[in-house]
PDB file of C-alpha atoms in Angstrom:
ATOM      1  CA  MET A  18     -23.098 -33.412  15.948  1.00  0.00           C
ATOM      2  CA  ALA A  19     -20.058 -34.205  13.805  1.00  0.00           C
ATOM      3  CA  SER A  20     -18.139 -37.367  14.576  1.00  0.00           C
ATOM      4  CA  VAL A  21     -14.831 -37.340  16.429  1.00  0.00           C
ATOM      5  CA  ARG A  22     -13.023 -38.299  13.222  1.00  0.00           C
ATOM      6  CA  GLN A  23     -14.556 -35.370  11.318  1.00  0.00           C
ATOM      7  CA  ILE A  24     -13.635 -32.925  14.069  1.00  0.00           C
ATOM      8  CA  ARG A  25     -10.063 -34.262  14.149  1.00  0.00           C
ATOM      9  CA  THR A  26      -9.851 -33.667  10.394  1.00  0.00           C
ATOM     10  CA  ARG A  27     -11.027 -30.076  10.847  1.00  0.00           C
ATOM     11  CA  ILE A  28      -8.496 -29.490  13.628  1.00  0.00           C
ATOM     12  CA  ARG A  29      -5.733 -30.852  11.417  1.00  0.00           C
ATOM     13  CA  SER A  30      -6.795 -28.527   8.576  1.00  0.00           C
ATOM     14  CA  VAL A  31      -6.885 -25.471  10.845  1.00  0.00           C
ATOM     15  CA  ARG A  32      -3.437 -26.343  12.223  1.00  0.00           C
ATOM     16  CA  ASN A  33      -2.052 -26.508   8.695  1.00  0.00           C
ATOM     17  CA  ILE A  34      -3.579 -23.116   7.920  1.00  0.00           C
ATOM     18  CA  ARG A  35      -2.101 -21.699  11.124  1.00  0.00           C
ATOM     19  CA  GLN A  36       1.344 -22.889  10.086  1.00  0.00           C
ATOM     20  CA  ILE A  37       0.938 -21.108   6.742  1.00  0.00           C
ATOM     21  CA  THR A  38      -0.292 -17.831   8.249  1.00  0.00           C
ATOM     22  CA  ARG A  39       2.450 -17.913  10.886  1.00  0.00           C
ATOM     23  CA  ALA A  40       5.085 -18.405   8.184  1.00  0.00           C
ATOM     24  CA  MET A  41       3.592 -15.585   6.095  1.00  0.00           C
ATOM     25  CA  LYS A  42       3.647 -13.314   9.127  1.00  0.00           C
ATOM     26  CA  MET A  43       7.333 -14.061   9.715  1.00  0.00           C
ATOM     27  CA  VAL A  44       8.188 -13.409   6.063  1.00  0.00           C
ATOM     28  CA  ALA A  45       6.226 -10.142   6.054  1.00  0.00           C
ATOM     29  CA  SER A  46       7.925  -9.090   9.295  1.00  0.00           C
ATOM     30  CA  ALA A  47      11.407  -9.711   7.895  1.00  0.00           C
ATOM     31  CA  ARG A  48      10.617  -7.859   4.675  1.00  0.00           C
ATOM     32  CA  LEU A  49       9.002  -5.006   6.622  1.00  0.00           C
ATOM     33  CA  ASN A  50      12.184  -4.458   8.629  1.00  0.00           C
ATOM     34  CA  LYS A  51      14.136  -4.095   5.401  1.00  0.00           C
ATOM     35  CA  SER A  52      11.474  -1.873   3.838  1.00  0.00           C
ATOM     36  CA  GLN A  53      11.290   0.353   6.926  1.00  0.00           C
ATOM     37  CA  THR A  54      15.043   0.860   6.848  1.00  0.00           C
ATOM     38  CA  GLN A  55      14.900   1.806   3.181  1.00  0.00           C
ATOM     39  CA  LEU A  56      11.989   4.177   3.797  1.00  0.00           C
ATOM     40  CA  LEU A  57      13.603   5.891   6.781  1.00  0.00           C
ATOM     41  CA  GLU A  58      16.784   6.405   4.770  1.00  0.00           C
ATOM     42  CA  ALA A  59      14.836   7.911   1.845  1.00  0.00           C
ATOM     43  CA  ARG A  60      12.674  10.324   3.859  1.00  0.00           C
ATOM     44  CA  PRO A  61      15.427  12.839   4.757  1.00  0.00           C
ATOM     45  CA  TYR A  62      16.596  12.950   1.127  1.00  0.00           C
ATOM     46  CA  ALA A  63      13.074  13.634  -0.155  1.00  0.00           C
ATOM     47  CA  GLU A  64      12.454  16.327   2.458  1.00  0.00           C
ATOM     48  CA  LYS A  65      15.797  18.001   1.823  1.00  0.00           C
ATOM     49  CA  MET A  66      15.291  18.011  -1.951  1.00  0.00           C
ATOM     50  CA  ARG A  67      11.901  19.657  -1.462  1.00  0.00           C
ATOM     51  CA  GLU A  68      13.477  22.311   0.758  1.00  0.00           C
ATOM     52  CA  VAL A  69      16.330  22.983  -1.668  1.00  0.00           C
ATOM     53  CA  ILE A  70      14.018  23.360  -4.665  1.00  0.00           C
ATOM     54  CA  ARG A  71      11.712  25.705  -2.774  1.00  0.00           C
ATOM     55  CA  ASP A  72      14.655  27.743  -1.529  1.00  0.00           C
ATOM     56  CA  ILE A  73      16.180  28.073  -5.000  1.00  0.00           C
ATOM     57  CA  SER A  74      12.826  29.034  -6.514  1.00  0.00           C
ATOM     58  CA  GLU A  75      12.347  31.695  -3.816  1.00  0.00           C
ATOM     59  CA  ARG A  76      15.783  33.196  -4.390  1.00  0.00           C
ATOM     60  CA  ALA A  77      15.919  32.959  -8.176  1.00  0.00           C
ATOM     61  CA  GLY A  78      12.230  33.047  -9.064  1.00  0.00           C
ATOM     62  CA  GLN A  79      10.311  30.204 -10.648  1.00  0.00           C
ATOM     63  CA  PRO A  80      11.610  29.416 -14.145  1.00  0.00           C
ATOM     64  CA  GLU A  81       9.388  28.836 -17.141  1.00  0.00           C
ATOM     65  CA  HIS A  82       9.411  25.075 -16.768  1.00  0.00           C
ATOM     66  CA  PRO A  83       6.625  22.865 -18.205  1.00  0.00           C
ATOM     67  CA  LEU A  84       6.380  20.870 -14.957  1.00  0.00           C
ATOM     68  CA  LEU A  85       5.384  24.066 -13.125  1.00  0.00           C
ATOM     69  CA  GLN A  86       2.780  25.239 -15.621  1.00  0.00           C
ATOM     70  CA  VAL A  87      -0.928  24.876 -14.953  1.00  0.00           C
ATOM     71  CA  HIS A  88      -2.562  23.386 -18.042  1.00  0.00           C
ATOM     72  CA  THR A  89      -6.084  24.285 -19.060  1.00  0.00           C
ATOM     73  CA  ALA A  90      -6.273  21.598 -21.742  1.00  0.00           C
ATOM     74  CA  GLY A  91      -6.004  17.869 -21.246  1.00  0.00           C
ATOM     75  CA  SER A  92      -7.752  15.562 -18.832  1.00  0.00           C
ATOM     76  CA  LYS A  93      -6.927  14.895 -15.208  1.00  0.00           C
ATOM     77  CA  ALA A  94      -5.174  11.658 -14.268  1.00  0.00           C
ATOM     78  CA  VAL A  95      -5.119   9.582 -11.090  1.00  0.00           C
ATOM     79  CA  LEU A  96      -2.131   7.358 -10.329  1.00  0.00           C
ATOM     80  CA  VAL A  97      -3.201   4.736  -7.780  1.00  0.00           C
ATOM     81  CA  LEU A  98      -0.738   2.399  -6.055  1.00  0.00           C
ATOM     82  CA  THR A  99      -1.970  -1.085  -5.104  1.00  0.00           C
ATOM     83  CA  SER A 100      -0.289  -4.397  -4.328  1.00  0.00           C
ATOM     84  CA  ASP A 101       0.371  -7.384  -6.565  1.00  0.00           C
ATOM     85  CA  LYS A 102      -0.691  -9.838  -3.854  1.00  0.00           C
ATOM     86  CA  GLY A 103      -3.630 -10.114  -1.482  1.00  0.00           C
ATOM     87  CA  LEU A 104      -3.933 -11.245   2.143  1.00  0.00           C
ATOM     88  CA  CYS A 105      -3.260  -7.714   3.390  1.00  0.00           C
ATOM     89  CA  ALA A 106      -6.664  -6.854   4.905  1.00  0.00           C
ATOM     90  CA  GLY A 107      -8.106  -3.555   3.637  1.00  0.00           C
ATOM     91  CA  PHE A 108      -4.819  -2.201   2.299  1.00  0.00           C
ATOM     92  CA  ASN A 109      -6.010  -1.996  -1.313  1.00  0.00           C
ATOM     93  CA  ALA A 110      -9.576  -0.970  -0.504  1.00  0.00           C
ATOM     94  CA  GLN A 111      -8.700   2.551   0.675  1.00  0.00           C
ATOM     95  CA  PRO A 112      -6.872   3.871  -2.422  1.00  0.00           C
ATOM     96  CA  LEU A 113      -9.206   2.029  -4.813  1.00  0.00           C
ATOM     97  CA  HIS A 114     -12.325   3.473  -3.201  1.00  0.00           C
ATOM     98  CA  ALA A 115     -10.731   6.928  -3.247  1.00  0.00           C
ATOM     99  CA  CYS A 116     -10.004   6.499  -6.948  1.00  0.00           C
ATOM    100  CA  ALA A 117     -13.563   5.256  -7.559  1.00  0.00           C
ATOM    101  CA  ARG A 118     -14.917   8.444  -5.974  1.00  0.00           C
ATOM    102  CA  ARG A 119     -12.830  10.518  -8.353  1.00  0.00           C
ATOM    103  CA  LEU A 120     -14.250   8.555 -11.288  1.00  0.00           C
ATOM    104  CA  GLN A 121     -17.685   9.881 -10.296  1.00  0.00           C
ATOM    105  CA  ASP A 122     -16.546  13.504 -10.620  1.00  0.00           C
ATOM    106  CA  PRO A 123     -19.282  15.357 -12.564  1.00  0.00           C
ATOM    107  CA  THR A 124     -16.743  17.818 -14.007  1.00  0.00           C
ATOM    108  CA  GLY A 125     -14.950  15.065 -15.910  1.00  0.00           C
ATOM    109  CA  VAL A 126     -13.810  11.479 -15.532  1.00  0.00           C
ATOM    110  CA  PRO A 127     -10.038  11.319 -14.956  1.00  0.00           C
ATOM    111  CA  ASP A 128      -7.695   8.910 -16.682  1.00  0.00           C
ATOM    112  CA  VAL A 129      -6.657   6.003 -14.460  1.00  0.00           C
ATOM    113  CA  LEU A 130      -2.989   5.076 -14.135  1.00  0.00           C
ATOM    114  CA  CYS A 131      -2.786   1.880 -12.110  1.00  0.00           C
ATOM    115  CA  VAL A 132       0.116   0.149 -10.377  1.00  0.00           C
ATOM    116  CA  GLY A 133      -0.402  -3.378  -9.021  1.00  0.00           C
ATOM    117  CA  LYS A 134      -2.315  -6.505 -10.030  1.00  0.00           C
ATOM    118  CA  LYS A 135      -5.001  -6.006  -7.370  1.00  0.00           C
ATOM    119  CA  GLY A 136      -5.859  -2.592  -8.736  1.00  0.00           C
ATOM    120  CA  LEU A 137      -6.003  -3.919 -12.292  1.00  0.00           C
ATOM    121  CA  ALA A 138      -8.369  -6.689 -11.192  1.00  0.00           C
ATOM    122  CA  PHE A 139     -10.579  -4.138  -9.400  1.00  0.00           C
ATOM    123  CA  PHE A 140     -10.874  -1.868 -12.433  1.00  0.00           C
ATOM    124  CA  ARG A 141     -11.461  -4.857 -14.715  1.00  0.00           C
ATOM    125  CA  ARG A 142     -14.443  -5.886 -12.585  1.00  0.00           C
ATOM    126  CA  ALA A 143     -15.683  -2.289 -12.572  1.00  0.00           C
ATOM    127  CA  GLY A 144     -15.455  -2.066 -16.358  1.00  0.00           C
ATOM    128  CA  VAL A 145     -12.759   0.633 -16.259  1.00  0.00           C
ATOM    129  CA  LYS A 146      -9.786   0.434 -18.607  1.00  0.00           C
ATOM    130  CA  PRO A 147      -6.656   2.092 -17.160  1.00  0.00           C
ATOM    131  CA  VAL A 148      -4.843   4.336 -19.619  1.00  0.00           C
ATOM    132  CA  GLN A 149      -1.533   2.967 -18.366  1.00  0.00           C
ATOM    133  CA  GLU A 150      -0.803   0.034 -16.099  1.00  0.00           C
ATOM    134  CA  TRP A 151       2.221  -1.451 -14.379  1.00  0.00           C
ATOM    135  CA  ALA A 152       2.412  -4.645 -12.317  1.00  0.00           C
ATOM    136  CA  GLY A 153       4.643  -7.504 -11.240  1.00  0.00           C
ATOM    137  CA  PHE A 154       7.629  -5.616  -9.808  1.00  0.00           C
ATOM    138  CA  TRP A 155       6.709  -4.937  -6.167  1.00  0.00           C
ATOM    139  CA  GLN A 156       8.688  -7.992  -5.020  1.00  0.00           C
ATOM    140  CA  ASP A 157      11.879  -6.509  -6.477  1.00  0.00           C
ATOM    141  CA  LEU A 158      11.055  -2.807  -6.429  1.00  0.00           C
ATOM    142  CA  SER A 159      13.942  -0.680  -7.671  1.00  0.00           C
ATOM    143  CA  TRP A 160      14.636   2.900  -8.713  1.00  0.00           C
ATOM    144  CA  GLN A 161      14.710   1.805 -12.360  1.00  0.00           C
ATOM    145  CA  HIS A 162      11.043   0.797 -12.218  1.00  0.00           C
ATOM    146  CA  VAL A 163       9.977   4.099 -10.675  1.00  0.00           C
ATOM    147  CA  ASP A 164      12.241   6.111 -12.975  1.00  0.00           C
ATOM    148  CA  GLU A 165      10.545   4.555 -16.012  1.00  0.00           C
ATOM    149  CA  ILE A 166       7.050   5.184 -14.638  1.00  0.00           C
ATOM    150  CA  GLY A 167       7.945   8.728 -13.647  1.00  0.00           C
ATOM    151  CA  GLN A 168       9.327   9.525 -17.096  1.00  0.00           C
ATOM    152  CA  GLN A 169       6.150   8.273 -18.781  1.00  0.00           C
ATOM    153  CA  ILE A 170       4.029  10.451 -16.499  1.00  0.00           C
ATOM    154  CA  ILE A 171       6.273  13.484 -17.057  1.00  0.00           C
ATOM    155  CA  ASP A 172       6.102  12.992 -20.834  1.00  0.00           C
ATOM    156  CA  GLY A 173       2.304  12.733 -20.696  1.00  0.00           C
ATOM    157  CA  PHE A 174       2.031  15.934 -18.664  1.00  0.00           C
ATOM    158  CA  ILE A 175       4.458  17.939 -20.807  1.00  0.00           C
ATOM    159  CA  SER A 176       2.710  16.826 -24.013  1.00  0.00           C
ATOM    160  CA  GLY A 177      -0.582  18.217 -22.688  1.00  0.00           C
ATOM    161  CA  LYS A 178      -2.262  14.840 -22.400  1.00  0.00           C
ATOM    162  CA  TRP A 179      -2.920  15.467 -18.702  1.00  0.00           C
ATOM    163  CA  SER A 180      -3.561  18.786 -17.011  1.00  0.00           C
ATOM    164  CA  GLU A 181      -3.061  17.365 -13.535  1.00  0.00           C
ATOM    165  CA  VAL A 182      -1.755  14.111 -12.064  1.00  0.00           C
ATOM    166  CA  THR A 183      -2.901  13.079  -8.586  1.00  0.00           C
ATOM    167  CA  LEU A 184      -1.121  10.356  -6.625  1.00  0.00           C
ATOM    168  CA  VAL A 185      -3.259   8.073  -4.413  1.00  0.00           C
ATOM    169  CA  TYR A 186      -1.558   5.591  -2.090  1.00  0.00           C
ATOM    170  CA  ASN A 187      -1.259   4.347   1.481  1.00  0.00           C
ATOM    171  CA  ARG A 188       1.390   6.012   3.619  1.00  0.00           C
ATOM    172  CA  PHE A 189       3.091   3.944   6.298  1.00  0.00           C
ATOM    173  CA  LYS A 190       2.569   5.378   9.787  1.00  0.00           C
ATOM    174  CA  THR A 191       2.816   2.431  12.184  1.00  0.00           C
ATOM    175  CA  ILE A 192       2.557  -1.326  11.877  1.00  0.00           C
ATOM    176  CA  MET A 193      -1.145  -1.092  12.702  1.00  0.00           C
ATOM    177  CA  THR A 194      -1.892   2.151  10.857  1.00  0.00           C
ATOM    178  CA  GLN A 195      -1.718   3.040   7.176  1.00  0.00           C
ATOM    179  CA  VAL A 196      -2.861   6.512   6.126  1.00  0.00           C
ATOM    180  CA  LEU A 197      -4.652   7.107   2.826  1.00  0.00           C
ATOM    181  CA  THR A 198      -2.792   9.888   1.003  1.00  0.00           C
ATOM    182  CA  GLU A 199      -3.949  11.909  -1.994  1.00  0.00           C
ATOM    183  CA  GLU A 200      -1.495  14.491  -3.291  1.00  0.00           C
ATOM    184  CA  THR A 201      -0.883  16.408  -6.490  1.00  0.00           C
ATOM    185  CA  LEU A 202       2.180  15.100  -8.311  1.00  0.00           C
ATOM    186  CA  LEU A 203       1.958  17.438 -11.321  1.00  0.00           C
ATOM    187  CA  PRO A 204       2.051  20.361 -11.792  1.00  0.00           C
ATOM    188  CA  ILE A 205       4.696  20.875  -9.133  1.00  0.00           C
ATOM    189  CA  ARG A 206       3.574  23.259  -6.414  1.00  0.00           C
ATOM    190  CA  LEU A 207       6.356  25.085  -4.625  1.00  0.00           C
ATOM    191  CA  GLU A 208       4.249  27.239  -2.300  1.00  0.00           C
ATOM    192  CA  LYS A 209       5.138  27.162   1.363  1.00  0.00           C
ATOM    193  CA  THR A 210       3.827  28.676   4.554  1.00  0.00           C
ATOM    194  CA  ALA A 211       5.188  31.822   6.217  1.00  0.00           C
ATOM    195  CA  ALA A 212       6.575  29.660   9.040  1.00  0.00           C
ATOM    196  CA  GLY A 213       8.410  27.505   6.529  1.00  0.00           C
ATOM    197  CA  GLN A 214       9.866  30.573   4.815  1.00  0.00           C
ATOM    198  CA  ALA A 215      11.156  31.968   8.109  1.00  0.00           C
ATOM    199  CA  GLU A 216      12.659  28.607   9.072  1.00  0.00           C
ATOM    200  CA  GLU A 217      14.470  28.123   5.754  1.00  0.00           C
ATOM    201  CA  LYS A 218      15.652  31.724   5.646  1.00  0.00           C
ATOM    202  CA  GLY A 219      17.792  31.042   8.688  1.00  0.00           C
ATOM    203  CA  ARG A 220      18.864  27.580   7.565  1.00  0.00           C
ATOM    204  CA  PHE A 221      20.158  28.222   4.035  1.00  0.00           C
ATOM    205  CA  GLY A 222      23.075  30.474   3.319  1.00  0.00           C
ATOM    206  CA  GLU A 223      23.948  32.252   0.089  1.00  0.00           C
ATOM    207  CA  TYR A 224      25.022  29.871  -2.673  1.00  0.00           C
ATOM    208  CA  ALA A 225      26.677  30.519  -6.012  1.00  0.00           C
ATOM    209  CA  PHE A 226      25.124  28.504  -8.841  1.00  0.00           C
ATOM    210  CA  GLU A 227      26.837  27.458 -12.055  1.00  0.00           C
ATOM    211  CA  PRO A 228      25.753  28.052 -14.735  1.00  0.00           C
ATOM    212  CA  SER A 229      22.724  29.656 -13.013  1.00  0.00           C
ATOM    213  CA  ALA A 230      20.100  28.999 -10.354  1.00  0.00           C
ATOM    214  CA  HIS A 231      17.442  28.688 -13.064  1.00  0.00           C
ATOM    215  CA  ASN A 232      19.397  25.966 -14.864  1.00  0.00           C
ATOM    216  CA  VAL A 233      19.975  24.072 -11.626  1.00  0.00           C
ATOM    217  CA  LEU A 234      16.274  24.260 -10.833  1.00  0.00           C
ATOM    218  CA  ARG A 235      15.303  23.082 -14.320  1.00  0.00           C
ATOM    219  CA  ALA A 236      17.593  20.075 -13.912  1.00  0.00           C
ATOM    220  CA  LEU A 237      16.241  19.260 -10.446  1.00  0.00           C
ATOM    221  CA  LEU A 238      12.509  19.468 -11.178  1.00  0.00           C
ATOM    222  CA  PRO A 239      12.174  16.194 -13.183  1.00  0.00           C
ATOM    223  CA  ARG A 240      14.232  14.385 -10.570  1.00  0.00           C
ATOM    224  CA  TYR A 241      12.069  15.937  -7.873  1.00  0.00           C
ATOM    225  CA  VAL A 242       8.971  14.380  -9.459  1.00  0.00           C
ATOM    226  CA  LYS A 243      10.633  10.980  -9.700  1.00  0.00           C
ATOM    227  CA  GLN A 244      11.926  11.225  -6.140  1.00  0.00           C
ATOM    228  CA  ALA A 245       8.435  12.086  -4.871  1.00  0.00           C
ATOM    229  CA  LEU A 246       7.139   9.063  -6.764  1.00  0.00           C
ATOM    230  CA  TRP A 247       9.918   6.831  -5.385  1.00  0.00           C
ATOM    231  CA  HIS A 248       9.126   7.955  -1.857  1.00  0.00           C
ATOM    232  CA  ALA A 249       5.416   7.161  -2.389  1.00  0.00           C
ATOM    233  CA  PHE A 250       6.313   3.682  -3.666  1.00  0.00           C
ATOM    234  CA  LEU A 251       8.457   3.020  -0.594  1.00  0.00           C
ATOM    235  CA  GLU A 252       5.658   4.248   1.680  1.00  0.00           C
ATOM    236  CA  SER A 253       3.132   2.020  -0.085  1.00  0.00           C
ATOM    237  CA  LYS A 254       5.386  -1.037   0.051  1.00  0.00           C
ATOM    238  CA  ALA A 255       6.037  -0.631   3.775  1.00  0.00           C
ATOM    239  CA  ALA A 256       2.323  -0.070   4.407  1.00  0.00           C
ATOM    240  CA  GLU A 257       1.454  -3.215   2.436  1.00  0.00           C
ATOM    241  CA  LEU A 258       3.895  -5.385   4.379  1.00  0.00           C
ATOM    242  CA  ALA A 259       2.666  -3.950   7.685  1.00  0.00           C
ATOM    243  CA  ALA A 260      -0.948  -4.642   6.718  1.00  0.00           C
ATOM    244  CA  ARG A 261      -0.089  -8.193   5.654  1.00  0.00           C
ATOM    245  CA  MET A 262       1.842  -8.883   8.850  1.00  0.00           C
ATOM    246  CA  ALA A 263      -1.069  -7.617  10.966  1.00  0.00           C
ATOM    247  CA  ALA A 264      -3.580  -9.633   8.922  1.00  0.00           C
ATOM    248  CA  MET A 265      -1.552 -12.839   9.211  1.00  0.00           C
ATOM    249  CA  ASP A 266      -1.058 -12.283  12.941  1.00  0.00           C
ATOM    250  CA  SER A 267      -4.825 -11.912  13.350  1.00  0.00           C
ATOM    251  CA  ALA A 268      -5.433 -15.017  11.226  1.00  0.00           C
ATOM    252  CA  THR A 269      -2.916 -17.019  13.276  1.00  0.00           C
ATOM    253  CA  ARG A 270      -4.585 -16.033  16.532  1.00  0.00           C
ATOM    254  CA  SER A 271      -8.036 -16.780  15.111  1.00  0.00           C
ATOM    255  CA  ALA A 272      -6.830 -20.217  14.017  1.00  0.00           C
ATOM    256  CA  GLY A 273      -5.560 -20.876  17.536  1.00  0.00           C
ATOM    257  CA  ASP A 274      -8.931 -19.888  18.999  1.00  0.00           C
ATOM    258  CA  MET A 275     -10.707 -22.144  16.512  1.00  0.00           C
ATOM    259  CA  ILE A 276      -8.465 -25.085  17.412  1.00  0.00           C
ATOM    260  CA  GLU A 277      -9.328 -24.619  21.082  1.00  0.00           C
ATOM    261  CA  GLU A 278     -13.050 -24.503  20.309  1.00  0.00           C
ATOM    262  CA  LEU A 279     -12.874 -27.570  18.066  1.00  0.00           C
ATOM    263  CA  THR A 280     -10.871 -29.424  20.718  1.00  0.00           C
ATOM    264  CA  LEU A 281     -13.629 -28.747  23.256  1.00  0.00           C
ATOM    265  CA  VAL A 282     -16.262 -29.931  20.781  1.00  0.00           C
ATOM    266  CA  MET A 283     -14.214 -33.067  20.068  1.00  0.00           C
ATOM    267  CA  ASN A 284     -13.838 -33.815  23.789  1.00  0.00           C
ATOM    268  CA  ARG A 285     -17.582 -33.407  24.298  1.00  0.00           C
ATOM    269  CA  ALA A 286     -18.280 -35.708  21.362  1.00  0.00           C
ATOM    270  CA  ARG A 287     -15.795 -38.274  22.671  1.00  0.00           C
ATOM    271  CA  GLN A 288     -17.277 -38.063  26.168  1.00  0.00           C
ATOM    272  CA  ALA A 289     -20.783 -38.466  24.771  1.00  0.00           C
ATOM    273  CA  GLY A 290     -19.630 -41.506  22.800  1.00  0.00           C
ATOM    274  CA  ILE A 291     -18.016 -43.085  25.865  1.00  0.00           C
ATOM    275  CA  THR A 292     -21.121 -42.403  27.955  1.00  0.00           C
ATOM    276  CA  ARG A 293     -23.288 -43.942  25.273  1.00  0.00           C
ATOM    277  CA  GLU A 294     -21.108 -47.056  25.073  1.00  0.00           C
ATOM    278  CA  ILE A 295     -21.150 -47.465  28.868  1.00  0.00           C
ATOM    279  CA  SER A 296     -24.930 -47.116  28.878  1.00  0.00           C
ATOM    280  CA  GLU A 297     -25.186 -49.749  26.169  1.00  0.00           C
ATOM    281  CA  LEU A 298     -22.910 -52.114  28.129  1.00  0.00           C
ATOM    282  CA  VAL A 299     -24.885 -51.592  31.341  1.00  0.00           C
ATOM    283  CA  GLY A 300     -28.137 -52.064  29.483  1.00  0.00           C
ATOM    284  CA  GLY A 301     -26.853 -55.241  27.855  1.00  0.00           C
ATOM    285  CA  ALA A 302     -25.638 -56.650  31.188  1.00  0.00           C
ATOM    286  CA  GLU A 303     -28.996 -55.951  32.820  1.00  0.00           C
ATOM    287  CA  ALA A 304     -30.780 -57.624  29.931  1.00  0.00           C
ATOM    288  CA  ILE A 305     -28.604 -60.750  30.335  1.00  0.00           C
ATOM    289  CA  ASN A 306     -29.165 -60.866  34.098  1.00  0.00           C
ATOM    290  CA  ASN A 307     -32.905 -60.546  33.628  1.00  0.00           C
TER     291      ASN A 307
END
């Protein structure tokens, strides 16, 4: 059994770790509140833009735009969103494993476009070289970062380098739940269900477009791609912070349980030491009397 001094040292170490995890939980919670607000404000805009583009395309017909064309040449690409930092439980595992499954596609290995240091480290260990990589900006995520990434992806698709771009990320659902999401970013798909058509038919009135509906749609499509990407980044950031807050909360509670267990062990060790000393004193006194 470890000595009382050794157990005290372990308790002190666990308490220090608990202070760190508790502080990290508080920081993640504060940042999550801000991220949630930003995400909730962005969701209606993204949904409304999608509705407007679909409505215009239904009324005016789909224009001959390169972002709508299905390419037969070029390779497929997978854009995977991961975090720059760890300590967020299995947040990064889901999109990375989904991307790894796509890399085993017998019809052709897709190009990897990776966002986040954790994803880059994963692919480095796996011997995979991402075609494009971005990292180091999650802390100060802004539209400018996403706009730049979106433009590079749009340019690659229009040039014929990629025939399809799939976005893989974690969508924020609740603090305890993050949903793995895989969706086609390019080419843009404007199909909608019959229920959606009936709903929008009653919602949208007749609009006059200048110079034309086709020109408006052509101008909106690149921004639609970037907005979809921006929304995915916000979802991923909120999901990361939620996962980190939950992980740090679990670690804090585990540290508290460990402190209680170590305290019991220390008390038993102290009691055993006191009992041993009393026995030695009694034995010594009896030896003197005899």
